[in-house]
XYZ file of C-alpha atoms in Angstrom:
139
model
C 0.000 0.000 0.000
C 1.431 3.367 -0.992
C 1.349 6.413 1.279
C -1.177 8.197 -0.940
C -3.814 5.645 0.054
C -3.185 6.048 3.783
C -5.025 8.379 6.121
C -3.015 10.975 8.041
C -3.382 8.836 11.140
C -2.025 5.774 9.344
C 0.900 7.813 7.965
C 1.718 9.080 11.455
C 1.550 5.535 12.843
C 3.898 4.301 10.126
C 6.385 7.095 10.900
C 6.250 6.286 14.638
C 6.843 2.596 13.921
C 9.828 3.408 11.687
C 11.298 5.732 14.339
C 10.814 3.110 17.053
C 12.528 0.459 14.930
C 15.415 2.814 14.196
C 15.773 3.653 17.889
C 15.780 -0.060 18.805
C 18.510 -0.784 16.225
C 20.646 2.115 17.514
C 20.159 1.015 21.115
C 21.065 -2.578 20.205
C 24.291 -1.372 18.570
C 25.291 0.377 21.818
C 24.250 -2.684 23.846
C 26.395 -4.892 21.590
C 29.492 -2.991 22.744
C 28.620 -3.778 26.388
C 27.939 -7.415 25.551
C 31.233 -7.752 23.644
C 33.059 -6.313 26.676
C 31.243 -8.837 28.872
C 32.242 -11.733 26.609
C 35.902 -10.696 26.793
C 35.728 -10.340 30.590
C 33.937 -13.689 30.979
C 36.614 -15.418 28.921
C 39.403 -13.723 30.900
C 37.715 -14.742 34.178
C 37.117 -18.295 32.981
C 33.359 -17.912 33.437
C 32.030 -20.927 31.566
C 28.773 -20.721 29.647
C 25.959 -23.122 30.520
C 23.292 -24.788 28.398
C 20.370 -22.372 28.430
C 16.859 -23.483 29.293
C 13.646 -21.643 28.520
C 10.249 -21.589 30.168
C 7.159 -22.175 28.071
C 4.089 -19.991 28.445
C 2.448 -22.810 30.390
C 5.367 -23.009 32.834
C 7.389 -26.009 31.629
C 11.184 -25.823 31.569
C 12.616 -26.869 28.193
C 16.087 -27.222 26.737
C 17.262 -24.827 24.038
C 19.831 -24.911 21.269
C 22.070 -22.284 22.960
C 24.709 -22.009 25.650
C 25.460 -18.806 27.480
C 24.702 -16.864 30.641
C 21.465 -15.900 32.347
C 21.118 -12.175 33.058
C 18.296 -12.419 35.594
C 17.949 -14.571 38.674
C 14.660 -15.962 37.304
C 16.520 -17.027 34.119
C 14.087 -15.158 31.859
C 16.748 -13.501 29.690
C 20.220 -14.530 28.578
C 23.039 -13.954 26.154
C 24.823 -16.677 24.252
C 28.523 -17.139 23.545
C 28.119 -15.197 20.281
C 26.700 -12.170 22.116
C 23.092 -12.664 21.038
C 20.324 -11.597 23.427
C 17.342 -13.853 24.157
C 14.059 -13.820 25.988
C 13.672 -17.244 27.561
C 9.905 -17.225 27.849
C 8.720 -19.101 24.794
C 5.569 -20.581 23.327
C 5.611 -24.309 23.449
C 3.653 -27.460 23.746
C 4.213 -31.119 24.173
C 6.831 -31.347 21.387
C 8.838 -28.455 22.878
C 9.076 -30.421 26.102
C 10.424 -33.425 24.202
C 12.635 -31.815 21.550
C 13.427 -28.461 23.130
C 13.188 -25.098 21.388
C 15.238 -23.131 18.920
C 15.813 -19.613 20.219
C 15.697 -16.557 17.990
C 17.894 -13.603 18.995
C 16.328 -10.253 19.795
C 17.697 -6.738 19.729
C 19.373 -6.151 23.074
C 18.090 -3.164 25.050
C 20.254 -0.853 27.152
C 17.630 -1.086 29.910
C 16.627 -4.627 30.849
C 12.959 -5.072 31.694
C 11.922 -1.569 30.661
C 8.320 -1.142 31.804
C 8.518 -4.109 34.172
C 7.833 -4.307 37.875
C 10.186 -2.928 40.542
C 13.334 -4.972 40.995
C 13.185 -6.411 37.501
C 14.619 -3.470 35.595
C 18.036 -1.902 35.312
C 20.870 -0.995 33.034
C 22.170 -3.838 30.889
C 25.690 -3.081 32.139
C 24.579 -3.729 35.729
C 23.110 -7.111 34.809
C 26.281 -8.081 32.928
C 28.419 -6.982 35.891
C 26.245 -9.040 38.252
C 26.875 -12.137 36.143
C 30.631 -11.502 36.229
C 30.562 -11.010 40.005
C 28.570 -14.207 40.587
C 25.400 -12.496 41.856
C 23.210 -14.167 39.255
C 23.184 -17.961 39.651
C 23.792 -19.785 36.388
C 22.559 -23.254 37.409
């Protein structure tokens, strides 16, 4: 659909969506620098990655195809050894419990849990530092 067929409201919504996507890509590029620094520090410290598990929407724990580090104590987000960022709450059913799930990377935010409840949000750098200091259990 071309812009000439859109209402002013639809045009404005499209512009907002494009700006939001651009902002997310720019934020992810800055977050990637922090994650790359974390990966170098983890290697230097000998902090071994672990097989990552995800939780299905119905509450079952399932294996994934990635190894890395959890960034939250509830293991709801993680990064892998390649520096990709993942949400570990996934759709799933019976087959996911048997075969596991394939994770798809997301754009990493600079603020983890933006819009979440108290105690679940913070700067990405803080979460990465907590992993390095051992404050976030990896098992």
